Amino acid sequence: MPRQIAAPRGTHDLLPEDARSWERLEGLARDLANRYAFERIDTPIFERVELFARGLGEATDAVEKEMFRVSGPAASDEQAAEWALRPEPTAGIVRAYVEHGMHVQPGPLRLWMLGPMFRYDRPQAGRYRQFTQWDVEVLGDPGPMVDAELIELAHRFYAEAGVQNVVAHLNSIGDATCRPGYRQALVDYFSANEVRLTDDSRRRLATNPMRVLDDRLLDPDLAAGAPRALDHLCDACRAHFAAVRGLLDALGLRYELDHRLVRGLDYYTRTTVEFFVAGREGQQQALGGGGRYDGLAELLGGRPTPGIGFGIGIDRTALAAREQGVADPEPTPLVVVVSADPDAFEPRLRVAGSLREAGLRVRVDGSSRKLGKQLESAAKVGARWAVIVGEELERGMVVLRDLTAGEQRALPLDEVAAAID
Ligand code: AMP
């Protein structure tokens, strides 16, 4: 026998038993996008490597270590260097915004996207190489109100998803005016303590010093004593952050200041945010995260455009919902169409068609077994109801059988939908 082929490491199949909870979350994302007046955008799953190198920064894990390269059929090195599967959605969306001249549209633009992202990370529980993100972005709004509005939206998503105890971690990492000073303060501090850094961090110190703070292996005492971005903000950034906090306080939304939250991607400015189930932060399992990126559009060849957005991890939200015992929605009752005549297929299909037209969820038994066997297997696939097709169909009648109660009655076909609760 040929040997079986397993799914690639770090990926997972969405099996039917899990699909209902996913559909609920995806449905909620779509519904909330609509209620908050966002419009859908879809960008390609692969983009030019250059987009991520420029937009995210060369010295980020996503670009440096975790990029899935894509090549054409003649896989020359040159081609493989050209495209990559997207590790995150924002760079592609802002690329589309610039490419299509969307700045001329009446703004601010509110965009959403739902789809798979790819990072060649070390797989573990809740950390996959392909995962799904619901992403919202607002372009052309400098805030601070929209910053709070998006944090409120994320809280509403988790609340309506049934995930309790979600807390936002919040920080501001300044802008082009004050960030250089903060970077320098970090370089000075960590250089003086270089022996206590991991190899990775020692390297980052030269290329992307803020990233030393989100090294998972950073010595906690060293982290606690590190310079804080909030102490280095310029007046404009400080006022912006104070306004965001004021709004969150006024709305009663839960957040904690997190000085280590600098986000791995270079394009962030000012507000950064990540969402955790309170008490689970140690496991580095953020349910979502994002922030402001006022410099990104310009970096990608567009005109200066403030932007803010976040991505919610559907995989991790589904895991958290399951851990917290959130029930999946009940599917609508299943009906199986069976037939007293083992060889009569066409009437079964016709009856099934009209029940489906009435909105019911219907399977048809396609076997030539006796009626009793057909009813048995209907119960086995989880049907509550069987519709038995027999000679009375000539008079527009069928028999509706309640498989749980074991009772049945004849009724007109067009009354079946109403008879099923
Ligand atoms: P990030 O851009 O890394 O903040 O990602 C946004 C959200 O996507 C995270 O908060 C997670 O919920 C989710 N996410 C990121 N990376 C992964 C991964 N490797 N596996 C599963 N979910 C992820």
Coordinates of C-alpha atoms and ligand atoms in Angstrom, one line a residue, residues 87-89 117 119 121-122 124 126-133 158 263 265 267-268 273-275 285-290 310-317, ligand 1:
P87 CA 2.9 36.9 7.1
E88 CA 0.4 39.6 8.0
P89 CA -2.3 41.6 6.2
M117 CA -1.5 34.2 7.1
R119 CA 4.8 32.4 9.2
D121 CA 7.7 29.8 13.1
R122 CA 8.4 26.9 15.5
Q124 CA 3.4 24.7 19.2
G126 CA -1.7 27.9 19.4
R127 CA 1.2 28.8 17.1
Y128 CA 0.9 27.6 13.6
R129 CA 2.6 28.1 10.3
Q130 CA -0.7 28.9 8.6
F131 CA -3.3 30.6 10.7
T132 CA -6.4 32.8 10.1
Q133 CA -6.8 36.4 11.0
Y158 CA -14.4 38.7 22.2
R263 CA 5.3 44.9 18.5
L265 CA 7.0 45.2 13.1
Y267 CA 5.9 50.3 10.8
Y268 CA 4.0 50.8 14.1
V273 CA -2.2 47.0 21.6
E274 CA -2.5 43.3 22.2
F275 CA -5.4 41.3 23.6
Q285 CA -0.6 33.7 23.3
A286 CA -2.1 36.9 22.3
L287 CA -5.7 36.6 20.9
G288 CA -5.1 39.6 18.7
G289 CA -3.0 42.7 18.3
G290 CA -2.3 45.7 16.2
F310 CA -5.5 45.1 14.3
G311 CA -5.7 41.4 13.5
I312 CA -7.6 39.0 15.6
G313 CA -6.4 35.4 15.5
I314 CA -9.4 33.2 14.7
D315 CA -7.5 30.0 15.6
R316 CA -6.6 31.2 19.1
T317 CA -10.0 32.8 19.7
Ligands
AMP1 P1 0.6 39.6 15.2 O1 0.6 40.4 14.0 O2 1.7 38.7 15.4 O3 0.3 40.4 16.5 O4 -0.7 38.6 15.0 C1 -2.0 39.0 15.3 C2 -2.7 37.9 15.9 O5 -2.7 36.8 15.0 C3 -2.1 37.4 17.1 O6 -2.5 38.1 18.3 C4 -2.6 35.9 17.2 O7 -3.9 35.8 17.7 C5 -2.6 35.6 15.7 N1 -1.3 34.9 15.4 C6 -0.1 35.4 15.1 N2 0.8 34.4 14.8 C7 0.1 33.3 14.9 C8 0.5 31.9 14.8 N3 1.8 31.6 14.4 N4 -0.4 30.9 15.0 C9 -1.7 31.3 15.3 N5 -2.1 32.5 15.5 C10 -1.2 33.5 15.3

